[in-house]
Amino acid sequence: MSVDQRPAPRASDLDRDALLVRLHRAYAEGRLDEPELDERIGRALSARTHDDLDRIAADLPARRAVWTPEPGVSGRLQVACRSEVRRTGRWRCPETLAVVAHQGGCLLDLRDADLPARATVWVLAHRSTVRIVVPPGTRVEAGGAGVSTSVTAAPAWDGVTVRVRGLVHRGAVEVTDRPA
């Protein structure tokens, strides 16, 4: 009696590309030297199945978990009406984010956030304080009525840029690279 074995799933170009990114990350972290990287890239490009890809990276740390947003938190609009909004820890910052605060407060802590290369934060605040904390080395471009910055670290030449545009009445928008 023969055992019916299914063939291993075929690897796609996207699967091979994901492994190439993982190999380059391992090289950048010092886990692979240049000859090992070259050899594994060659094997990855000719891999036909998922099993082939898995064998190439078997001795590397597991892939990072896929990030999922916490339930009930919207991404592009944050509203604080007589309340407070706090975005801290790991979260995905969209390229364009709007904050509306009326007699409330908002803290956007971008230090651990997944930031795009260029993010724009639009703020409309009435009798409210909106505080935005950026990672050190972030280039900040601020403008509008009532927007102030106190970023002390010099921006990295290839770093992230955060643009803050705001209109504030009897409140403040503060952008800083230092936690409170």
mmCIF file of C-alpha atoms in Angstrom:
data_model
loop_
_atom_site.group_PDB
_atom_site.id
_atom_site.type_symbol
_atom_site.label_atom_id
_atom_site.label_comp_id
_atom_site.label_asym_id
_atom_site.label_seq_id
_atom_site.Cartn_x
_atom_site.Cartn_y
_atom_site.Cartn_z
ATOM 1 C CA MET A 1 0.000 0.000 0.000
ATOM 2 C CA SER A 2 1.433 3.373 -0.954
ATOM 3 C CA VAL A 3 1.186 6.508 1.118
ATOM 4 C CA ASP A 4 -0.313 9.443 -0.729
ATOM 5 C CA GLN A 5 2.123 12.332 -0.258
ATOM 6 C CA ARG A 6 1.228 15.736 -1.518
ATOM 7 C CA PRO A 7 4.018 17.713 -3.118
ATOM 8 C CA ALA A 8 5.341 20.696 -1.196
ATOM 9 C CA PRO A 9 3.653 23.985 -2.126
ATOM 10 C CA ARG A 10 5.432 25.850 -4.904
ATOM 11 C CA ALA A 11 7.272 29.037 -3.958
ATOM 12 C CA SER A 12 6.242 32.267 -5.650
ATOM 13 C CA ASP A 13 8.408 35.229 -6.624
ATOM 14 C CA LEU A 14 6.934 37.054 -3.630
ATOM 15 C CA ASP A 15 8.008 34.202 -1.318
ATOM 16 C CA ARG A 16 11.546 34.300 -2.722
ATOM 17 C CA ASP A 17 11.668 38.101 -2.379
ATOM 18 C CA ALA A 18 10.573 37.879 1.266
ATOM 19 C CA LEU A 19 13.408 35.431 1.951
ATOM 20 C CA LEU A 20 15.897 37.742 0.220
ATOM 21 C CA VAL A 21 14.843 40.571 2.538
ATOM 22 C CA ARG A 22 15.248 38.247 5.517
ATOM 23 C CA LEU A 23 18.720 37.171 4.337
ATOM 24 C CA HIS A 24 19.840 40.776 3.873
ATOM 25 C CA ARG A 25 18.532 41.624 7.338
ATOM 26 C CA ALA A 26 20.510 38.682 8.789
ATOM 27 C CA TYR A 27 23.634 39.909 6.980
ATOM 28 C CA ALA A 28 23.111 43.458 8.327
ATOM 29 C CA GLU A 29 22.731 42.036 11.854
ATOM 30 C CA GLY A 30 26.005 40.088 11.505
ATOM 31 C CA ARG A 31 24.368 36.647 11.417
ATOM 32 C CA LEU A 32 25.742 35.876 7.934
ATOM 33 C CA ASP A 33 29.032 36.813 6.321
ATOM 34 C CA GLU A 34 29.257 37.908 2.689
ATOM 35 C CA PRO A 35 30.077 34.479 1.165
ATOM 36 C CA GLU A 36 27.182 32.891 3.102
ATOM 37 C CA LEU A 37 24.842 35.651 1.924
ATOM 38 C CA ASP A 38 25.881 35.181 -1.720
ATOM 39 C CA GLU A 39 25.464 31.405 -1.520
ATOM 40 C CA ARG A 40 22.031 31.637 0.102
ATOM 41 C CA ILE A 41 20.836 34.271 -2.360
ATOM 42 C CA GLY A 42 21.701 31.898 -5.199
ATOM 43 C CA ARG A 43 19.820 29.063 -3.519
ATOM 44 C CA ALA A 44 16.832 31.324 -2.770
ATOM 45 C CA LEU A 45 16.551 32.495 -6.366
ATOM 46 C CA SER A 46 16.485 28.898 -7.616
ATOM 47 C CA ALA A 47 14.200 27.527 -4.863
ATOM 48 C CA ARG A 48 11.082 25.835 -6.183
ATOM 49 C CA THR A 49 9.130 24.998 -3.016
ATOM 50 C CA HIS A 50 8.417 26.404 0.425
ATOM 51 C CA ASP A 51 10.459 23.539 1.882
ATOM 52 C CA ASP A 52 13.467 24.715 -0.166
ATOM 53 C CA LEU A 53 13.038 28.239 1.207
ATOM 54 C CA ASP A 54 12.639 26.976 4.783
ATOM 55 C CA ARG A 55 15.898 24.987 4.567
ATOM 56 C CA ILE A 56 17.815 28.083 3.419
ATOM 57 C CA ALA A 57 16.779 30.060 6.513
ATOM 58 C CA ALA A 58 16.522 27.210 9.038
ATOM 59 C CA ASP A 59 19.351 28.543 11.241
ATOM 60 C CA LEU A 60 18.104 32.150 11.261
ATOM 61 C CA PRO A 61 15.752 33.621 13.888
ATOM 62 C CA ALA A 62 12.076 33.173 13.172
ATOM 63 C CA ARG A 63 10.376 35.770 11.082
ATOM 64 C CA ARG A 64 8.952 38.678 13.008
ATOM 65 C CA ALA A 65 5.304 38.375 13.831
ATOM 66 C CA VAL A 66 2.941 40.201 11.557
ATOM 67 C CA TRP A 67 1.727 43.345 13.260
ATOM 68 C CA THR A 68 -2.002 43.814 13.656
ATOM 69 C CA PRO A 69 -3.656 46.930 15.033
ATOM 70 C CA GLU A 70 -5.386 46.790 18.361
ATOM 71 C CA PRO A 71 -9.139 46.352 17.990
ATOM 72 C CA GLY A 72 -11.305 49.434 17.878
ATOM 73 C CA VAL A 73 -8.556 51.924 17.114
ATOM 74 C CA SER A 74 -8.885 53.790 13.852
ATOM 75 C CA GLY A 75 -5.792 54.793 11.968
ATOM 76 C CA ARG A 76 -6.268 58.021 10.030
ATOM 77 C CA LEU A 77 -8.433 60.097 12.405
ATOM 78 C CA GLN A 78 -8.021 60.647 16.136
ATOM 79 C CA VAL A 79 -10.768 62.609 17.918
ATOM 80 C CA ALA A 80 -10.694 63.868 21.503
ATOM 81 C CA CYS A 81 -13.904 65.666 22.444
ATOM 82 C CA ARG A 82 -13.806 66.414 26.167
ATOM 83 C CA SER A 83 -11.625 63.346 26.462
ATOM 84 C CA GLU A 84 -8.092 62.187 25.821
ATOM 85 C CA VAL A 85 -6.549 60.178 23.006
ATOM 86 C CA ARG A 86 -3.221 58.422 23.612
ATOM 87 C CA ARG A 87 -1.344 56.568 20.882
ATOM 88 C CA THR A 88 1.762 55.043 22.445
ATOM 89 C CA GLY A 89 3.836 51.910 22.060
ATOM 90 C CA ARG A 90 3.873 50.060 18.773
ATOM 91 C CA TRP A 91 1.322 51.234 16.256
ATOM 92 C CA ARG A 92 1.249 51.945 12.557
ATOM 93 C CA CYS A 93 1.211 55.634 11.694
ATOM 94 C CA PRO A 94 -0.402 56.302 8.314
ATOM 95 C CA GLU A 95 1.150 58.735 5.834
ATOM 96 C CA THR A 96 -1.598 61.239 6.649
ATOM 97 C CA LEU A 97 -3.102 61.466 10.127
ATOM 98 C CA ALA A 98 -5.735 63.952 11.315
ATOM 99 C CA VAL A 99 -6.230 64.938 14.947
ATOM 100 C CA VAL A 100 -9.289 66.864 16.122
ATOM 101 C CA ALA A 101 -9.349 67.922 19.764
ATOM 102 C CA HIS A 102 -12.068 69.957 21.482
ATOM 103 C CA GLN A 103 -11.585 70.620 25.196
ATOM 104 C CA GLY A 104 -9.479 67.502 25.393
ATOM 105 C CA GLY A 105 -5.973 66.280 24.915
ATOM 106 C CA CYS A 106 -4.017 64.097 22.590
ATOM 107 C CA LEU A 107 -0.650 62.371 22.880
ATOM 108 C CA LEU A 108 0.882 60.867 19.747
ATOM 109 C CA ASP A 109 4.068 59.066 20.741
ATOM 110 C CA LEU A 110 5.811 58.154 17.499
ATOM 111 C CA ARG A 111 9.005 56.782 19.076
ATOM 112 C CA ASP A 112 7.950 53.119 18.773
ATOM 113 C CA ALA A 113 5.474 53.580 15.931
ATOM 114 C CA ASP A 114 5.945 52.103 12.473
ATOM 115 C CA LEU A 115 6.476 55.326 10.542
ATOM 116 C CA PRO A 116 6.444 55.891 6.805
ATOM 117 C CA ALA A 117 9.395 57.808 5.337
ATOM 118 C CA ARG A 118 7.217 60.930 5.304
ATOM 119 C CA ALA A 119 4.197 61.434 7.564
ATOM 120 C CA THR A 120 1.870 64.424 7.766
ATOM 121 C CA VAL A 121 -0.171 65.170 10.889
ATOM 122 C CA TRP A 122 -3.008 67.677 10.519
ATOM 123 C CA VAL A 123 -4.246 69.125 13.820
ATOM 124 C CA LEU A 124 -7.373 71.127 14.609
ATOM 125 C CA ALA A 125 -7.517 71.965 18.309
ATOM 126 C CA HIS A 126 -9.823 74.154 20.383
ATOM 127 C CA ARG A 127 -9.018 74.603 24.085
ATOM 128 C CA SER A 128 -6.846 71.513 23.820
ATOM 129 C CA THR A 129 -3.231 70.432 23.946
ATOM 130 C CA VAL A 130 -1.857 68.032 21.374
ATOM 131 C CA ARG A 131 1.596 66.644 22.138
ATOM 132 C CA ILE A 132 3.574 64.786 19.467
ATOM 133 C CA VAL A 133 6.762 62.968 20.518
ATOM 134 C CA VAL A 134 9.037 62.026 17.609
ATOM 135 C CA PRO A 135 12.031 59.660 17.626
ATOM 136 C CA PRO A 136 15.445 61.354 17.939
ATOM 137 C CA GLY A 137 16.837 62.171 14.517
ATOM 138 C CA THR A 138 13.426 62.807 12.970
ATOM 139 C CA ARG A 139 13.190 65.821 10.679
ATOM 140 C CA VAL A 140 10.208 67.926 11.756
ATOM 141 C CA GLU A 141 8.516 70.482 9.517
ATOM 142 C CA ALA A 142 5.938 72.422 11.521
ATOM 143 C CA GLY A 143 3.588 75.161 10.463
ATOM 144 C CA GLY A 144 0.262 76.738 11.207
ATOM 145 C CA ALA A 145 -1.229 78.802 13.998
ATOM 146 C CA GLY A 146 -0.291 77.652 17.486
ATOM 147 C CA VAL A 147 2.201 74.910 16.536
ATOM 148 C CA SER A 148 5.526 74.900 18.408
ATOM 149 C CA THR A 149 8.529 72.589 18.272
ATOM 150 C CA SER A 150 11.289 71.758 20.717
ATOM 151 C CA VAL A 151 13.142 69.058 18.797
ATOM 152 C CA THR A 152 16.777 69.057 19.907
ATOM 153 C CA ALA A 153 18.455 66.177 18.073
ATOM 154 C CA ALA A 154 19.871 66.894 14.630
ATOM 155 C CA PRO A 155 17.864 65.168 11.904
ATOM 156 C CA ALA A 156 19.415 62.169 10.170
ATOM 157 C CA TRP A 157 20.144 62.843 6.512
ATOM 158 C CA ASP A 158 18.174 59.768 5.461
ATOM 159 C CA GLY A 159 15.702 59.766 8.326
ATOM 160 C CA VAL A 160 11.973 60.068 8.676
ATOM 161 C CA THR A 161 10.242 63.401 8.091
ATOM 162 C CA VAL A 162 7.151 64.335 10.104
ATOM 163 C CA ARG A 163 5.189 67.353 8.880
ATOM 164 C CA VAL A 164 2.837 68.914 11.411
ATOM 165 C CA ARG A 165 0.225 71.375 10.199
ATOM 166 C CA GLY A 166 -2.216 72.876 12.619
ATOM 167 C CA LEU A 167 -4.811 75.404 13.556
ATOM 168 C CA VAL A 168 -5.151 75.985 17.270
ATOM 169 C CA HIS A 169 -7.491 78.254 19.230
ATOM 170 C CA ARG A 170 -6.794 78.631 22.959
ATOM 171 C CA GLY A 171 -4.610 75.557 23.049
ATOM 172 C CA ALA A 172 -1.276 74.245 21.835
ATOM 173 C CA VAL A 173 0.368 71.748 19.561
ATOM 174 C CA GLU A 174 3.770 70.745 20.910
ATOM 175 C CA VAL A 175 6.236 68.663 18.891
ATOM 176 C CA THR A 176 9.247 67.327 20.775
ATOM 177 C CA ASP A 177 11.792 64.514 20.768
ATOM 178 C CA ARG A 178 11.824 64.275 24.562
ATOM 179 C CA PRO A 179 9.219 62.368 26.568
ATOM 180 C CA ALA A 180 7.237 64.265 29.183
#
